[in-house]
Amino acid sequence: MDIQYSTALVTGANRGLGRAIAEALAAAGAKVYAASRSGTLAGPVAGGIVPVTLDVTDAASIEAAADALGDVTVLVNNAGVALSGGPISAPSLDRARAEMETNYFGTLAMARAFAPLIAANGGGAIVNVASIVSHAPIPQAGTYSASKAAVLSASLSMRAELAPRAIRVLTVLPGFIETDMTANNDVPKISPEAVAADILAGLRGNAEEIYPGVAADLARAFYADPKAHERALAGRLEAAE
């Protein structure tokens, strides 16, 4: 698709990956609505970027955004939370519910609200930011992994449903990204700008799933022997006890 003539809405765009995606789209010539719960962006705002207020967990907020932003042709569902916790070891179900509410239900609600608008504007794309843990879950972040697996599964169904309406659905499955969310994780990370560049390349091409950096290698290794991944993680948890 020609990004230069697109109007994009990016959720969770106040910092991190969302901010990088918004800036990359604007640099490519798109008009960009940069959405956040506060409705403000820190620091200088690039030309072509319009800050908007949006809470993806609030139905009224989504409805108001859909009413106000009728020219959207590209929706980037980036807003997400990672509260950490294993399905059993987490102190309660509260974190799991919060992650599902933002990561999965927020993505689903936004797609439902904006797909009709994108179709009415002649078609376009929906980009859902999932994670490599959609494929290969991490026990210590098991509830987050489950929420991102739900995003991946929903994306597959959306793709089939929306293809007749000239709307592409792209799923982004990165590994660890250099953001506030991963500040305490001592692991190799990819920059938000690199992920944003891969997303733009995917939009310009025919991508359906985007694996930034080493994520493609991680996915291949997981599917080559999923049980080995499970055994390795179990072994690490046992050694840590």
mmCIF file of N, CA and C in Angstrom, residues 123-213:
data_model
loop_
_atom_site.group_PDB
_atom_site.id
_atom_site.type_symbol
_atom_site.label_atom_id
_atom_site.label_comp_id
_atom_site.label_asym_id
_atom_site.label_seq_id
_atom_site.Cartn_x
_atom_site.Cartn_y
_atom_site.Cartn_z
ATOM 1 N N GLY A 123 -10.766 0.794 1.844
ATOM 2 C CA GLY A 123 -9.878 -0.287 2.282
ATOM 3 C C GLY A 123 -8.596 0.243 2.879
ATOM 4 N N GLY A 124 -7.809 -0.668 3.416
ATOM 5 C CA GLY A 124 -6.563 -0.279 4.065
ATOM 6 C C GLY A 124 -5.989 -1.432 4.841
ATOM 7 N N ALA A 125 -5.616 -1.181 6.094
ATOM 8 C CA ALA A 125 -4.948 -2.235 6.868
ATOM 9 C C ALA A 125 -5.195 -2.062 8.358
ATOM 10 N N ILE A 126 -5.174 -3.200 9.045
ATOM 11 C CA ILE A 126 -5.157 -3.239 10.504
ATOM 12 C C ILE A 126 -3.894 -3.985 10.913
ATOM 13 N N VAL A 127 -3.107 -3.371 11.776
ATOM 14 C CA VAL A 127 -1.862 -3.957 12.259
ATOM 15 C C VAL A 127 -2.042 -4.269 13.734
ATOM 16 N N ASN A 128 -1.962 -5.539 14.092
ATOM 17 C CA ASN A 128 -2.102 -5.963 15.485
ATOM 18 C C ASN A 128 -0.732 -6.344 16.041
ATOM 19 N N VAL A 129 -0.308 -5.677 17.094
ATOM 20 C CA VAL A 129 0.985 -5.975 17.707
ATOM 21 C C VAL A 129 0.796 -7.101 18.723
ATOM 22 N N ALA A 130 1.308 -8.262 18.390
ATOM 23 C CA ALA A 130 1.295 -9.408 19.295
ATOM 24 C C ALA A 130 2.689 -9.544 19.893
ATOM 25 N N SER A 131 3.259 -10.745 19.902
ATOM 26 C CA SER A 131 4.582 -10.967 20.485
ATOM 27 C C SER A 131 5.053 -12.360 20.106
ATOM 28 N N ILE A 132 6.350 -12.581 20.144
ATOM 29 C CA ILE A 132 6.862 -13.921 19.897
ATOM 30 C C ILE A 132 6.338 -14.897 20.947
ATOM 31 N N VAL A 133 5.973 -14.392 22.135
ATOM 32 C CA VAL A 133 5.416 -15.286 23.156
ATOM 33 C C VAL A 133 3.992 -15.721 22.814
ATOM 34 N N SER A 134 3.427 -15.157 21.744
ATOM 35 C CA SER A 134 2.172 -15.696 21.221
ATOM 36 C C SER A 134 2.368 -17.148 20.791
ATOM 37 N N HIS A 135 3.569 -17.446 20.300
ATOM 38 C CA HIS A 135 3.937 -18.802 19.900
ATOM 39 C C HIS A 135 4.583 -19.565 21.055
ATOM 40 N N ALA A 136 5.603 -18.948 21.640
ATOM 41 C CA ALA A 136 6.439 -19.615 22.642
ATOM 42 C C ALA A 136 6.286 -18.920 23.986
ATOM 43 N N PRO A 137 5.329 -19.322 24.802
ATOM 44 C CA PRO A 137 5.064 -18.625 26.061
ATOM 45 C C PRO A 137 6.196 -18.752 27.067
ATOM 46 N N ILE A 138 6.271 -17.763 27.941
ATOM 47 C CA ILE A 138 7.248 -17.744 29.030
ATOM 48 C C ILE A 138 6.466 -17.894 30.334
ATOM 49 N N PRO A 139 6.761 -18.905 31.147
ATOM 50 C CA PRO A 139 5.981 -19.117 32.368
ATOM 51 C C PRO A 139 5.907 -17.905 33.282
ATOM 52 N N GLN A 140 7.032 -17.203 33.437
ATOM 53 C CA GLN A 140 7.041 -16.043 34.329
ATOM 54 C C GLN A 140 6.132 -14.917 33.822
ATOM 55 N N ALA A 141 5.815 -14.957 32.558
ATOM 56 C CA ALA A 141 4.875 -14.000 31.959
ATOM 57 C C ALA A 141 3.776 -14.780 31.250
ATOM 58 N N GLY A 142 3.314 -15.808 31.918
ATOM 59 C CA GLY A 142 2.358 -16.704 31.288
ATOM 60 C C GLY A 142 1.026 -16.056 30.969
ATOM 61 N N THR A 143 0.557 -15.168 31.843
ATOM 62 C CA THR A 143 -0.726 -14.525 31.576
ATOM 63 C C THR A 143 -0.604 -13.524 30.428
ATOM 64 N N TYR A 144 0.529 -12.828 30.353
ATOM 65 C CA TYR A 144 0.788 -11.929 29.222
ATOM 66 C C TYR A 144 0.892 -12.739 27.936
ATOM 67 N N SER A 145 1.606 -13.858 27.994
ATOM 68 C CA SER A 145 1.749 -14.715 26.819
ATOM 69 C C SER A 145 0.383 -15.146 26.297
ATOM 70 N N ALA A 146 -0.509 -15.509 27.209
ATOM 71 C CA ALA A 146 -1.849 -15.944 26.812
ATOM 72 C C ALA A 146 -2.613 -14.812 26.125
ATOM 73 N N SER A 147 -2.474 -13.589 26.637
ATOM 74 C CA SER A 147 -3.186 -12.461 26.028
ATOM 75 C C SER A 147 -2.681 -12.185 24.619
ATOM 76 N N LYS A 148 -1.377 -12.355 24.410
ATOM 77 C CA LYS A 148 -0.820 -12.118 23.082
ATOM 78 C C LYS A 148 -1.113 -13.286 22.134
ATOM 79 N N ALA A 149 -1.240 -14.497 22.667
ATOM 80 C CA ALA A 149 -1.677 -15.618 21.843
ATOM 81 C C ALA A 149 -3.098 -15.380 21.348
ATOM 82 N N ALA A 150 -3.914 -14.775 22.200
ATOM 83 C CA ALA A 150 -5.285 -14.443 21.799
ATOM 84 C C ALA A 150 -5.284 -13.414 20.676
ATOM 85 N N VAL A 151 -4.366 -12.451 20.737
ATOM 86 C CA VAL A 151 -4.256 -11.458 19.666
ATOM 87 C C VAL A 151 -3.899 -12.133 18.350
ATOM 88 N N LEU A 152 -2.940 -13.063 18.392
ATOM 89 C CA LEU A 152 -2.548 -13.778 17.177
ATOM 90 C C LEU A 152 -3.720 -14.562 16.611
ATOM 91 N N SER A 153 -4.419 -15.298 17.462
ATOM 92 C CA SER A 153 -5.548 -16.099 16.998
ATOM 93 C C SER A 153 -6.637 -15.217 16.390
ATOM 94 N N ALA A 154 -6.961 -14.116 17.059
ATOM 95 C CA ALA A 154 -7.985 -13.210 16.541
ATOM 96 C C ALA A 154 -7.571 -12.611 15.197
ATOM 97 N N SER A 155 -6.275 -12.346 15.050
ATOM 98 C CA SER A 155 -5.792 -11.767 13.797
ATOM 99 C C SER A 155 -6.028 -12.697 12.613
ATOM 100 N N LEU A 156 -5.856 -13.996 12.842
ATOM 101 C CA LEU A 156 -6.091 -14.961 11.767
ATOM 102 C C LEU A 156 -7.546 -14.920 11.307
ATOM 103 N N SER A 157 -8.458 -14.840 12.265
ATOM 104 C CA SER A 157 -9.879 -14.773 11.924
ATOM 105 C C SER A 157 -10.236 -13.441 11.271
ATOM 106 N N MET A 158 -9.682 -12.357 11.801
ATOM 107 C CA MET A 158 -9.932 -11.040 11.206
ATOM 108 C C MET A 158 -9.494 -11.011 9.753
ATOM 109 N N ARG A 159 -8.353 -11.608 9.473
ATOM 110 C CA ARG A 159 -7.810 -11.586 8.106
ATOM 111 C C ARG A 159 -8.803 -12.199 7.128
ATOM 112 N N ALA A 160 -9.378 -13.314 7.510
ATOM 113 C CA ALA A 160 -10.345 -13.980 6.636
ATOM 114 C C ALA A 160 -11.627 -13.154 6.509
ATOM 115 N N GLU A 161 -12.086 -12.594 7.618
ATOM 116 C CA GLU A 161 -13.324 -11.820 7.599
ATOM 117 C C GLU A 161 -13.206 -10.525 6.804
ATOM 118 N N LEU A 162 -12.052 -9.871 6.891
ATOM 119 C CA LEU A 162 -11.919 -8.535 6.331
ATOM 120 C C LEU A 162 -11.343 -8.496 4.924
ATOM 121 N N ALA A 163 -10.787 -9.593 4.446
ATOM 122 C CA ALA A 163 -10.233 -9.620 3.088
ATOM 123 C C ALA A 163 -11.257 -9.193 2.036
ATOM 124 N N PRO A 164 -12.511 -9.652 2.107
ATOM 125 C CA PRO A 164 -13.482 -9.210 1.097
ATOM 126 C C PRO A 164 -13.792 -7.718 1.151
ATOM 127 N N ARG A 165 -13.420 -7.072 2.247
ATOM 128 C CA ARG A 165 -13.668 -5.634 2.395
ATOM 129 C C ARG A 165 -12.411 -4.805 2.110
ATOM 130 N N ALA A 166 -11.429 -5.448 1.473
ATOM 131 C CA ALA A 166 -10.178 -4.787 1.062
ATOM 132 C C ALA A 166 -9.386 -4.261 2.257
ATOM 133 N N ILE A 167 -9.447 -4.991 3.367
ATOM 134 C CA ILE A 167 -8.670 -4.628 4.560
ATOM 135 C C ILE A 167 -7.685 -5.740 4.861
ATOM 136 N N ARG A 168 -6.417 -5.420 4.800
ATOM 137 C CA ARG A 168 -5.368 -6.371 5.160
ATOM 138 C C ARG A 168 -5.225 -6.401 6.683
ATOM 139 N N VAL A 169 -4.868 -7.552 7.214
ATOM 140 C CA VAL A 169 -4.587 -7.679 8.644
ATOM 141 C C VAL A 169 -3.170 -8.211 8.803
ATOM 142 N N LEU A 170 -2.319 -7.424 9.437
ATOM 143 C CA LEU A 170 -0.931 -7.796 9.682
ATOM 144 C C LEU A 170 -0.738 -8.026 11.172
ATOM 145 N N THR A 171 -0.004 -9.069 11.517
ATOM 146 C CA THR A 171 0.304 -9.348 12.916
ATOM 147 C C THR A 171 1.802 -9.185 13.115
ATOM 148 N N VAL A 172 2.187 -8.419 14.127
ATOM 149 C CA VAL A 172 3.605 -8.175 14.426
ATOM 150 C C VAL A 172 3.974 -9.004 15.644
ATOM 151 N N LEU A 173 5.045 -9.809 15.514
ATOM 152 C CA LEU A 173 5.428 -10.729 16.589
ATOM 153 C C LEU A 173 6.902 -10.533 16.952
ATOM 154 N N PRO A 174 7.212 -9.434 17.643
ATOM 155 C CA PRO A 174 8.609 -9.167 18.014
ATOM 156 C C PRO A 174 9.030 -9.936 19.260
ATOM 157 N N GLY A 175 10.341 -9.978 19.474
ATOM 158 C CA GLY A 175 10.870 -10.439 20.743
ATOM 159 C C GLY A 175 10.917 -9.257 21.703
ATOM 160 N N PHE A 176 11.919 -9.232 22.572
ATOM 161 C CA PHE A 176 12.037 -8.127 23.523
ATOM 162 C C PHE A 176 12.425 -6.833 22.795
ATOM 163 N N ILE A 177 11.727 -5.748 23.136
ATOM 164 C CA ILE A 177 11.970 -4.438 22.535
ATOM 165 C C ILE A 177 12.497 -3.500 23.612
ATOM 166 N N GLU A 178 13.372 -2.586 23.235
ATOM 167 C CA GLU A 178 13.951 -1.626 24.182
ATOM 168 C C GLU A 178 12.913 -0.574 24.557
ATOM 169 N N THR A 179 12.090 -0.885 25.537
ATOM 170 C CA THR A 179 11.059 0.040 26.011
ATOM 171 C C THR A 179 11.012 0.016 27.535
ATOM 172 N N ASP A 180 10.196 0.881 28.111
ATOM 173 C CA ASP A 180 10.021 0.893 29.562
ATOM 174 C C ASP A 180 9.504 -0.450 30.063
ATOM 175 N N MET A 181 8.708 -1.117 29.241
ATOM 176 C CA MET A 181 8.098 -2.380 29.638
ATOM 177 C C MET A 181 9.132 -3.469 29.892
ATOM 178 N N THR A 182 10.276 -3.385 29.199
ATOM 179 C CA THR A 182 11.298 -4.434 29.320
ATOM 180 C C THR A 182 12.560 -3.936 30.015
ATOM 181 N N ALA A 183 12.467 -2.810 30.699
ATOM 182 C CA ALA A 183 13.656 -2.193 31.305
ATOM 183 C C ALA A 183 14.359 -3.120 32.282
ATOM 184 N N ASN A 184 13.613 -3.983 32.949
ATOM 185 C CA ASN A 184 14.207 -4.864 33.964
ATOM 186 C C ASN A 184 14.589 -6.240 33.421
ATOM 187 N N ASN A 185 14.493 -6.432 32.114
ATOM 188 C CA ASN A 185 14.837 -7.715 31.502
ATOM 189 C C ASN A 185 16.223 -7.642 30.887
ATOM 190 N N ASP A 186 17.149 -8.427 31.420
ATOM 191 C CA ASP A 186 18.523 -8.430 30.925
ATOM 192 C C ASP A 186 18.657 -9.464 29.801
ATOM 193 N N VAL A 187 18.126 -9.106 28.641
ATOM 194 C CA VAL A 187 18.130 -9.993 27.476
ATOM 195 C C VAL A 187 18.411 -9.154 26.232
ATOM 196 N N PRO A 188 18.811 -9.798 25.125
ATOM 197 C CA PRO A 188 18.983 -9.038 23.880
ATOM 198 C C PRO A 188 17.660 -8.407 23.447
ATOM 199 N N LYS A 189 17.739 -7.158 22.997
ATOM 200 C CA LYS A 189 16.536 -6.423 22.615
ATOM 201 C C LYS A 189 16.727 -5.751 21.259
ATOM 202 N N ILE A 190 15.599 -5.465 20.622
ATOM 203 C CA ILE A 190 15.589 -4.743 19.361
ATOM 204 C C ILE A 190 15.025 -3.349 19.615
ATOM 205 N N SER A 191 15.444 -2.373 18.848
ATOM 206 C CA SER A 191 14.973 -1.010 19.078
ATOM 207 C C SER A 191 13.553 -0.825 18.541
ATOM 208 N N PRO A 192 12.787 0.072 19.157
ATOM 209 C CA PRO A 192 11.449 0.360 18.635
ATOM 210 C C PRO A 192 11.482 0.843 17.189
ATOM 211 N N GLU A 193 12.515 1.598 16.854
ATOM 212 C CA GLU A 193 12.627 2.128 15.498
ATOM 213 C C GLU A 193 12.806 1.012 14.472
ATOM 214 N N ALA A 194 13.558 -0.036 14.856
ATOM 215 C CA ALA A 194 13.757 -1.163 13.940
ATOM 216 C C ALA A 194 12.445 -1.924 13.721
ATOM 217 N N VAL A 195 11.678 -2.081 14.784
ATOM 218 C CA VAL A 195 10.373 -2.749 14.651
ATOM 219 C C VAL A 195 9.447 -1.914 13.786
ATOM 220 N N ALA A 196 9.433 -0.597 13.999
ATOM 221 C CA ALA A 196 8.596 0.290 13.199
ATOM 222 C C ALA A 196 8.969 0.213 11.723
ATOM 223 N N ALA A 197 10.267 0.146 11.441
ATOM 224 C CA ALA A 197 10.709 0.039 10.048
ATOM 225 C C ALA A 197 10.215 -1.256 9.419
ATOM 226 N N ASP A 198 10.238 -2.345 10.174
ATOM 227 C CA ASP A 198 9.738 -3.620 9.651
ATOM 228 C C ASP A 198 8.232 -3.557 9.391
ATOM 229 N N ILE A 199 7.509 -2.840 10.242
ATOM 230 C CA ILE A 199 6.068 -2.697 10.035
ATOM 231 C C ILE A 199 5.780 -1.927 8.758
ATOM 232 N N LEU A 200 6.498 -0.842 8.535
ATOM 233 C CA LEU A 200 6.295 -0.079 7.304
ATOM 234 C C LEU A 200 6.640 -0.910 6.073
ATOM 235 N N ALA A 201 7.713 -1.692 6.175
ATOM 236 C CA ALA A 201 8.066 -2.564 5.051
ATOM 237 C C ALA A 201 6.955 -3.585 4.797
ATOM 238 N N GLY A 202 6.362 -4.090 5.868
ATOM 239 C CA GLY A 202 5.269 -5.036 5.724
ATOM 240 C C GLY A 202 4.046 -4.410 5.088
ATOM 241 N N LEU A 203 3.738 -3.169 5.461
ATOM 242 C CA LEU A 203 2.610 -2.469 4.861
ATOM 243 C C LEU A 203 2.840 -2.210 3.385
ATOM 244 N N ARG A 204 4.057 -1.866 3.046
ATOM 245 C CA ARG A 204 4.366 -1.588 1.635
ATOM 246 C C ARG A 204 4.364 -2.863 0.793
ATOM 247 N N GLY A 205 4.671 -3.976 1.422
ATOM 248 C CA GLY A 205 4.717 -5.249 0.714
ATOM 249 C C GLY A 205 3.434 -6.032 0.902
ATOM 250 N N ASN A 206 3.574 -7.348 0.973
ATOM 251 C CA ASN A 206 2.408 -8.223 1.093
ATOM 252 C C ASN A 206 2.432 -9.050 2.373
ATOM 253 N N ALA A 207 3.098 -8.538 3.393
ATOM 254 C CA ALA A 207 3.270 -9.307 4.633
ATOM 255 C C ALA A 207 1.940 -9.540 5.334
ATOM 256 N N GLU A 208 1.846 -10.693 5.988
ATOM 257 C CA GLU A 208 0.725 -10.984 6.870
ATOM 258 C C GLU A 208 1.208 -11.092 8.312
ATOM 259 N N GLU A 209 2.370 -11.719 8.510
ATOM 260 C CA GLU A 209 2.986 -11.787 9.831
ATOM 261 C C GLU A 209 4.401 -11.237 9.740
ATOM 262 N N ILE A 210 4.759 -10.397 10.696
ATOM 263 C CA ILE A 210 6.054 -9.716 10.698
ATOM 264 C C ILE A 210 6.821 -10.152 11.935
ATOM 265 N N TYR A 211 8.032 -10.659 11.721
ATOM 266 C CA TYR A 211 8.892 -11.124 12.812
ATOM 267 C C TYR A 211 10.150 -10.266 12.845
ATOM 268 N N PRO A 212 10.141 -9.162 13.600
ATOM 269 C CA PRO A 212 11.304 -8.280 13.613
ATOM 270 C C PRO A 212 12.528 -8.941 14.253
ATOM 271 N N GLY A 213 13.704 -8.576 13.765
ATOM 272 C CA GLY A 213 14.953 -9.055 14.360
ATOM 273 C C GLY A 213 15.065 -10.558 14.355
#
